[in-house]
mmCIF file of C-alpha atoms in Angstrom:
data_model
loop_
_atom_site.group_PDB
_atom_site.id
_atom_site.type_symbol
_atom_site.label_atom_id
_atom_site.label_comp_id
_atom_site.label_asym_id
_atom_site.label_seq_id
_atom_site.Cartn_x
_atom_site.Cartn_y
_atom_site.Cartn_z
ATOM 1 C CA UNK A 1 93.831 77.134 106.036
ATOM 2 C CA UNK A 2 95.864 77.327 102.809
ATOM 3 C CA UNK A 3 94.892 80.109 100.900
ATOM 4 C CA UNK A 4 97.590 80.251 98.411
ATOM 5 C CA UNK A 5 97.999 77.324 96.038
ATOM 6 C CA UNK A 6 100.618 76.908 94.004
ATOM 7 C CA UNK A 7 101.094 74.511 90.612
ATOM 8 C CA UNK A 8 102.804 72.170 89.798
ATOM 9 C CA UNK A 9 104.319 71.112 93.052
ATOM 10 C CA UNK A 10 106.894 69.875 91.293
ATOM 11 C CA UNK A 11 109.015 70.288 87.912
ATOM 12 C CA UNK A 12 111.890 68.891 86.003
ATOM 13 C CA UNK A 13 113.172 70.434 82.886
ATOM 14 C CA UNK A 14 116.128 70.586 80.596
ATOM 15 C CA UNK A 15 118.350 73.779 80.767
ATOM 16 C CA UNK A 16 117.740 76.118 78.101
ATOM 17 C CA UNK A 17 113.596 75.686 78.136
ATOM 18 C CA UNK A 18 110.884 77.412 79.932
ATOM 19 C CA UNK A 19 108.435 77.061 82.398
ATOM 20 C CA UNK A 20 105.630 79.272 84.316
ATOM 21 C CA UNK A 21 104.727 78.708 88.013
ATOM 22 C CA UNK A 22 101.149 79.708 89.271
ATOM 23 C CA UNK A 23 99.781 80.564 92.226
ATOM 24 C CA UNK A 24 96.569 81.103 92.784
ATOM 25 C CA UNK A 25 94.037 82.381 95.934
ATOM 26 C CA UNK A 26 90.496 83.187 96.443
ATOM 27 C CA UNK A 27 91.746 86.146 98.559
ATOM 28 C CA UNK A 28 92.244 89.544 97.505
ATOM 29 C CA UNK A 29 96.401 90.331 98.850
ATOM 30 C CA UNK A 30 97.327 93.869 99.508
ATOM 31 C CA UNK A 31 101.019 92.393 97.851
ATOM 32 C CA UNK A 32 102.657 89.293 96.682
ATOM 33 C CA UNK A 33 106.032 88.011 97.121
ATOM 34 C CA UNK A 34 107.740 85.796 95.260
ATOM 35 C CA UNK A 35 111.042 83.685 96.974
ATOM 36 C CA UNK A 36 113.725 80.949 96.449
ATOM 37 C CA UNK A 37 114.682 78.966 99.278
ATOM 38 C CA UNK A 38 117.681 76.548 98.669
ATOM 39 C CA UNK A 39 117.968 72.942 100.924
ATOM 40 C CA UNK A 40 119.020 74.151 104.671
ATOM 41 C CA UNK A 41 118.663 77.524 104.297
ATOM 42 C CA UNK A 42 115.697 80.455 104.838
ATOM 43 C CA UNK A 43 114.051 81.897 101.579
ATOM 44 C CA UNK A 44 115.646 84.997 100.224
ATOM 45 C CA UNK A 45 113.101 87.240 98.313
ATOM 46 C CA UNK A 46 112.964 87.807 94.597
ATOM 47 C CA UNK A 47 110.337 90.210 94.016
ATOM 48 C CA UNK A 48 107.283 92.130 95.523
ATOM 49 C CA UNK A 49 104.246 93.014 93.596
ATOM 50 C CA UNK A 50 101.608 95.420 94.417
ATOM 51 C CA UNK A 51 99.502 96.317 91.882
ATOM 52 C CA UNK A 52 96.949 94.288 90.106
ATOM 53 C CA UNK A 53 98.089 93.847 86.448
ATOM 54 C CA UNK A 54 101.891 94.363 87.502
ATOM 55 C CA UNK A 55 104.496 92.903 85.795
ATOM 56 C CA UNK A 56 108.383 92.998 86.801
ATOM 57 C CA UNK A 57 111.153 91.496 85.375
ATOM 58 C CA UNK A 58 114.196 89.933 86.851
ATOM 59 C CA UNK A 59 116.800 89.133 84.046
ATOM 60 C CA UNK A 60 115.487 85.489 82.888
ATOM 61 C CA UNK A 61 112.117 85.711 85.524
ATOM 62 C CA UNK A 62 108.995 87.367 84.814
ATOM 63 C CA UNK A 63 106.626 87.977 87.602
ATOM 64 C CA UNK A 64 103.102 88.705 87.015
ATOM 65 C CA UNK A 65 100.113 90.108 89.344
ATOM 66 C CA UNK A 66 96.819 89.426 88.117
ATOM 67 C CA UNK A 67 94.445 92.575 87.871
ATOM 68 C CA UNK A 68 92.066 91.584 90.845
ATOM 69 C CA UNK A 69 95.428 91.045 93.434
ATOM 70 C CA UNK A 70 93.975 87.135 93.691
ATOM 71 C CA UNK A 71 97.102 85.266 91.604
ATOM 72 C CA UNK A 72 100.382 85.509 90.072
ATOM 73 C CA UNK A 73 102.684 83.811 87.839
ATOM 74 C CA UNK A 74 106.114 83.210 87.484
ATOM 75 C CA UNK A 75 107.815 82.600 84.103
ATOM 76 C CA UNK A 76 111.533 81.464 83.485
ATOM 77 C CA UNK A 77 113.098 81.536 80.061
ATOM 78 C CA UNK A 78 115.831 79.968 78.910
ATOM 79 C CA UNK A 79 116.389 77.883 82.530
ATOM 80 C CA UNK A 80 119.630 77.061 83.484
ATOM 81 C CA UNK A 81 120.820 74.683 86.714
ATOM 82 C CA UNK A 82 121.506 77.769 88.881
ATOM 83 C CA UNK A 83 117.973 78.524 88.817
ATOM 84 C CA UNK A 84 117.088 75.011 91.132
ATOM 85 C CA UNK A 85 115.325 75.523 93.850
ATOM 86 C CA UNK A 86 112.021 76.026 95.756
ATOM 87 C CA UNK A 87 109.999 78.666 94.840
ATOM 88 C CA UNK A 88 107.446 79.993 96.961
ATOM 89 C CA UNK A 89 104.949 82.575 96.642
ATOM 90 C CA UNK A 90 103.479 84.805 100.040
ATOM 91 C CA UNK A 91 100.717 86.887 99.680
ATOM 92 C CA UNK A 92 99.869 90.079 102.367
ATOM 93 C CA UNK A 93 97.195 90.314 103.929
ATOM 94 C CA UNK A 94 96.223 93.125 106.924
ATOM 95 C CA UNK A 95 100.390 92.207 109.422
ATOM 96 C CA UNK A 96 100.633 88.679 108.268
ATOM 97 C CA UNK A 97 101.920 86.582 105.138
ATOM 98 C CA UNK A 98 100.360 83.312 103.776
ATOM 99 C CA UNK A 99 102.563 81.197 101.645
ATOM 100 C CA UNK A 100 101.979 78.870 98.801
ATOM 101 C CA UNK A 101 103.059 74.951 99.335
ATOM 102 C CA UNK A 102 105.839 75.699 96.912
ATOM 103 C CA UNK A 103 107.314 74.838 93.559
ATOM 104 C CA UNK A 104 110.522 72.270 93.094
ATOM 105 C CA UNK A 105 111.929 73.321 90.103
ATOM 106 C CA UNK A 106 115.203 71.157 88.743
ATOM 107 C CA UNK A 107 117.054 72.770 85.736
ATOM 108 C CA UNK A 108 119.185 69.070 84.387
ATOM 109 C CA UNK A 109 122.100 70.491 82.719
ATOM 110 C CA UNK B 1 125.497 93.266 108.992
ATOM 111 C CA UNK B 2 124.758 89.880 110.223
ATOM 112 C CA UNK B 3 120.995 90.386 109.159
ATOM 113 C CA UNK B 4 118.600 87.884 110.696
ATOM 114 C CA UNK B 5 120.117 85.017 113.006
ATOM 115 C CA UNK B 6 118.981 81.750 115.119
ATOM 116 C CA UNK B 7 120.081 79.762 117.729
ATOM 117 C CA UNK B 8 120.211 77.302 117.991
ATOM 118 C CA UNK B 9 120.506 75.433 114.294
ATOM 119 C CA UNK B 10 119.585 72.276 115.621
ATOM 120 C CA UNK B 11 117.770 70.660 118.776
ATOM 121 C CA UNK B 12 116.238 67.346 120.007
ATOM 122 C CA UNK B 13 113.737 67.412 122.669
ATOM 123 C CA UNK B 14 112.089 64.753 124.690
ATOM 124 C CA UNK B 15 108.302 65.152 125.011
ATOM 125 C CA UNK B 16 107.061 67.528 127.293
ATOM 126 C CA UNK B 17 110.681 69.302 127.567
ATOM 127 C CA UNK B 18 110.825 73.074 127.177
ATOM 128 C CA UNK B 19 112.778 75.458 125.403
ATOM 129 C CA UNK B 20 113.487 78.543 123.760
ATOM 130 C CA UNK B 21 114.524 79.541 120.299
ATOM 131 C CA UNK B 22 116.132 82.822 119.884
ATOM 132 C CA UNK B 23 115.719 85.135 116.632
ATOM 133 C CA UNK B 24 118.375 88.534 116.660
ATOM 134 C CA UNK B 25 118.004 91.355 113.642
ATOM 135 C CA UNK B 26 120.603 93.729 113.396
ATOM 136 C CA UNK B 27 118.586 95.604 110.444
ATOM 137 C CA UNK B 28 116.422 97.906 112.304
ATOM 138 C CA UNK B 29 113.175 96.335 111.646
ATOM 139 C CA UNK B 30 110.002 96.456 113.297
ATOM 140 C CA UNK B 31 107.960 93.632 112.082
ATOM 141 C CA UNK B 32 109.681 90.390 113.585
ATOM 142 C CA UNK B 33 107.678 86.805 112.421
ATOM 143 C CA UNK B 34 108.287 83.183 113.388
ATOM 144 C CA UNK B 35 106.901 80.565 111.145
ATOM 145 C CA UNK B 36 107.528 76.560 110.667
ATOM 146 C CA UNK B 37 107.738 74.932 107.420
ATOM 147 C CA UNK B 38 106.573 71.182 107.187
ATOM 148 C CA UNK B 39 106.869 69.124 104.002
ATOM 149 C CA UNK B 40 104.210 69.933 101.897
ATOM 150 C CA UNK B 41 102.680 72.629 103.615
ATOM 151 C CA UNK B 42 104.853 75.943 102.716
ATOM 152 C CA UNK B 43 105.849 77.926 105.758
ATOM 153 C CA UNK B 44 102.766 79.169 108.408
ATOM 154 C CA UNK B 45 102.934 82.013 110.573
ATOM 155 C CA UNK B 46 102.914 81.113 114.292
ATOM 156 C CA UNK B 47 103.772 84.373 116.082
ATOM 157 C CA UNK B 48 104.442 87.753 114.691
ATOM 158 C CA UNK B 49 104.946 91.065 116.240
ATOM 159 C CA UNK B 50 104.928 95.047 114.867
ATOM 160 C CA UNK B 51 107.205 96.785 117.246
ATOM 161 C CA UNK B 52 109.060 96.250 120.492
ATOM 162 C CA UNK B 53 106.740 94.769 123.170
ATOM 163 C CA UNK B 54 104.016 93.974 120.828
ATOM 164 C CA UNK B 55 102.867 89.913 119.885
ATOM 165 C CA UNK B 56 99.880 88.625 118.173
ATOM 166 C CA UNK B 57 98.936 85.268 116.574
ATOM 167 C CA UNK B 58 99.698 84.302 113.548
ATOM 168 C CA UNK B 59 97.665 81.329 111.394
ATOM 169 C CA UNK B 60 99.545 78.411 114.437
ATOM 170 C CA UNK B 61 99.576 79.918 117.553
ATOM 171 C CA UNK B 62 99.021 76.675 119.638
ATOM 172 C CA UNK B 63 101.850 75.346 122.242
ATOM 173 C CA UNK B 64 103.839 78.164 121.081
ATOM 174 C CA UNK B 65 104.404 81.428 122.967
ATOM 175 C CA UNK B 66 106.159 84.454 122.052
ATOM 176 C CA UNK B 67 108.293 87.866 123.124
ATOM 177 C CA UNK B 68 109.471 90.796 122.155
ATOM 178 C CA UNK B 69 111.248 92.872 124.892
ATOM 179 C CA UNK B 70 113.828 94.103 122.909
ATOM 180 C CA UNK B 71 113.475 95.491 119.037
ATOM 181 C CA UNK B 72 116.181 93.474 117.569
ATOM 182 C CA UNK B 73 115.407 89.896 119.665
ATOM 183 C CA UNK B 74 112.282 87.977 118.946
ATOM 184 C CA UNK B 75 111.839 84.960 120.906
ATOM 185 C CA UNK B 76 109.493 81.635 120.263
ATOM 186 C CA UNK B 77 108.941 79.354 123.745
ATOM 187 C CA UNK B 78 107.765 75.832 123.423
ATOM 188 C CA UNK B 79 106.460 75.016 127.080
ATOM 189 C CA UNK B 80 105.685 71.574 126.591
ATOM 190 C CA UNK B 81 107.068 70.206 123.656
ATOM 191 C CA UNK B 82 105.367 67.746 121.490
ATOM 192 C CA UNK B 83 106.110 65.569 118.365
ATOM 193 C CA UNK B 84 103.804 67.176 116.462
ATOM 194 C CA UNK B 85 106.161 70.304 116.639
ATOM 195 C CA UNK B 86 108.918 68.697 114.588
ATOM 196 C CA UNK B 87 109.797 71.159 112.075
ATOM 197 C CA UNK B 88 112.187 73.901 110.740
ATOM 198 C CA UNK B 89 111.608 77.079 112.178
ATOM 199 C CA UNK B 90 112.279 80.517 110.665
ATOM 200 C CA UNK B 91 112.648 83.911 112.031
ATOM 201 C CA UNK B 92 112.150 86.806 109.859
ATOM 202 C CA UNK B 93 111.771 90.544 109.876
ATOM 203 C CA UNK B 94 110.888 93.391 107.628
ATOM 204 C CA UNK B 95 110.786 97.206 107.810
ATOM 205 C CA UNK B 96 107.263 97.432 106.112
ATOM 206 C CA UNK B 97 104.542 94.743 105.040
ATOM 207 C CA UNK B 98 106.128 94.065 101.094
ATOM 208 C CA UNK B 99 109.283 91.571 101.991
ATOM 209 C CA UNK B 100 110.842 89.659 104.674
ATOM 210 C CA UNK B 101 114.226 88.769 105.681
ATOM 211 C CA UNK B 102 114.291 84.779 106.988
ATOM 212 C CA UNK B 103 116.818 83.781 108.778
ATOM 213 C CA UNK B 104 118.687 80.545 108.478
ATOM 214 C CA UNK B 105 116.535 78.406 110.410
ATOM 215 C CA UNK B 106 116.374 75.895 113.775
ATOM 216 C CA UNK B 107 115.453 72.380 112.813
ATOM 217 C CA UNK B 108 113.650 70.795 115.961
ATOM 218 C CA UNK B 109 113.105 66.903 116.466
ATOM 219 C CA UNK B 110 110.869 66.286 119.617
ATOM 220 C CA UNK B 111 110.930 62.293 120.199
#
């Protein structure tokens, strides 16, 4: 059962543009989670959201929680190569955490 | 603090072989979680537990088994392994239910 899905699975940009991940449920999540995992290693967490309509920013990243807890987005301006990576979203429900399929984002310098 | 750790990094089992892979927090926590990631399917929960002697399955519980007799050790047991349990496998643990801590993973062939 995947009940996070996450768009687009994959995405290649030039440095200096901008881009917006989704990821999107038919679940109701008591919080979301947003992490970057690099190749070979475990993710490391970005940012936690818990209520619906929250938004928190991160210096370049923008993290959104939509207003019924279903879906968030992820928005990165002015990308740069240090942001490559995988980017995956977990949403919590009850003790456990579903994640998203992930996003591969490559910043080309 | 070390934070989360694994051992082993890597192993290669023959079918049906055994083994056990060994998660250690030094953070205090009390939620401990062990999930596998596959390629193109994100990471899914296989055991988690919510305190010291506590267990309960997660989204892949089967051919796995789990324990937790210490709080800082959380350990995932393959009986009788399988190839369909290639995978990375990653250990986390939180202090509440809004962020985990992974670990660096245990990539597992079984030929």
């Amino acid at each position: 059962t995947q009940l996070l899905e996450q768009s687009p699975q994959f995405l290649s940009i030039q440095e200096g543009e901008n881009l917006t991940v989704y990821c999107n449920s038919s679940s109701v999540f008591s919080s979301l989670q947003w992490y970057r995992q690099e190749p070979g290693e475990g993710p490391v967490l970005l940012v936690t959201v818990v209520t619906g309509g929250e938004v928190k920013k991160l210096k370049r990243l923008t993290f959104q929680f939509g207003d019924a807890r279903k879906d968030s987005s992820l928005h990165i301006t002015a990308a740069q190569p240090g942001d490559t990576g995988l980017y995956l979203c977990a949403g919590a429900t009850g003790n456990q955490f579903y994640f998203g399929t992930g996003t591969s984002l490559t910043v080309i310098p | 603090n070390a934070g989360v750790t694994q051992t082993p990094k890597f192993r290669v089992l023959k079918t049906g072989q055994s083994m056990t892979l060994l998660c250690a927090q030094d953070m205090n926590h009390e939620y401990m979680y062990w999930y596998r990631q596959d390629p193109g399917m994100g990471l899914r929960l296989i055991h988690y537990s919510v305190g010291e002697g506590t267990t309960a399955k997660g989204e892949v519980p089967d051919g796995y088994n789990v324990s937790r007799l210490k709080k800082q050790n959380f350990l995932l047991g393959l009986e009788s392994a399988a190839p369909s349990q290639t995978s990375v496998y990653f250990c986390a643990s939180s202090y509440s239910k809004y962020e985990q801590y992974f670990g660096p993973g245990t990539r597992l062939t079984v030929t």
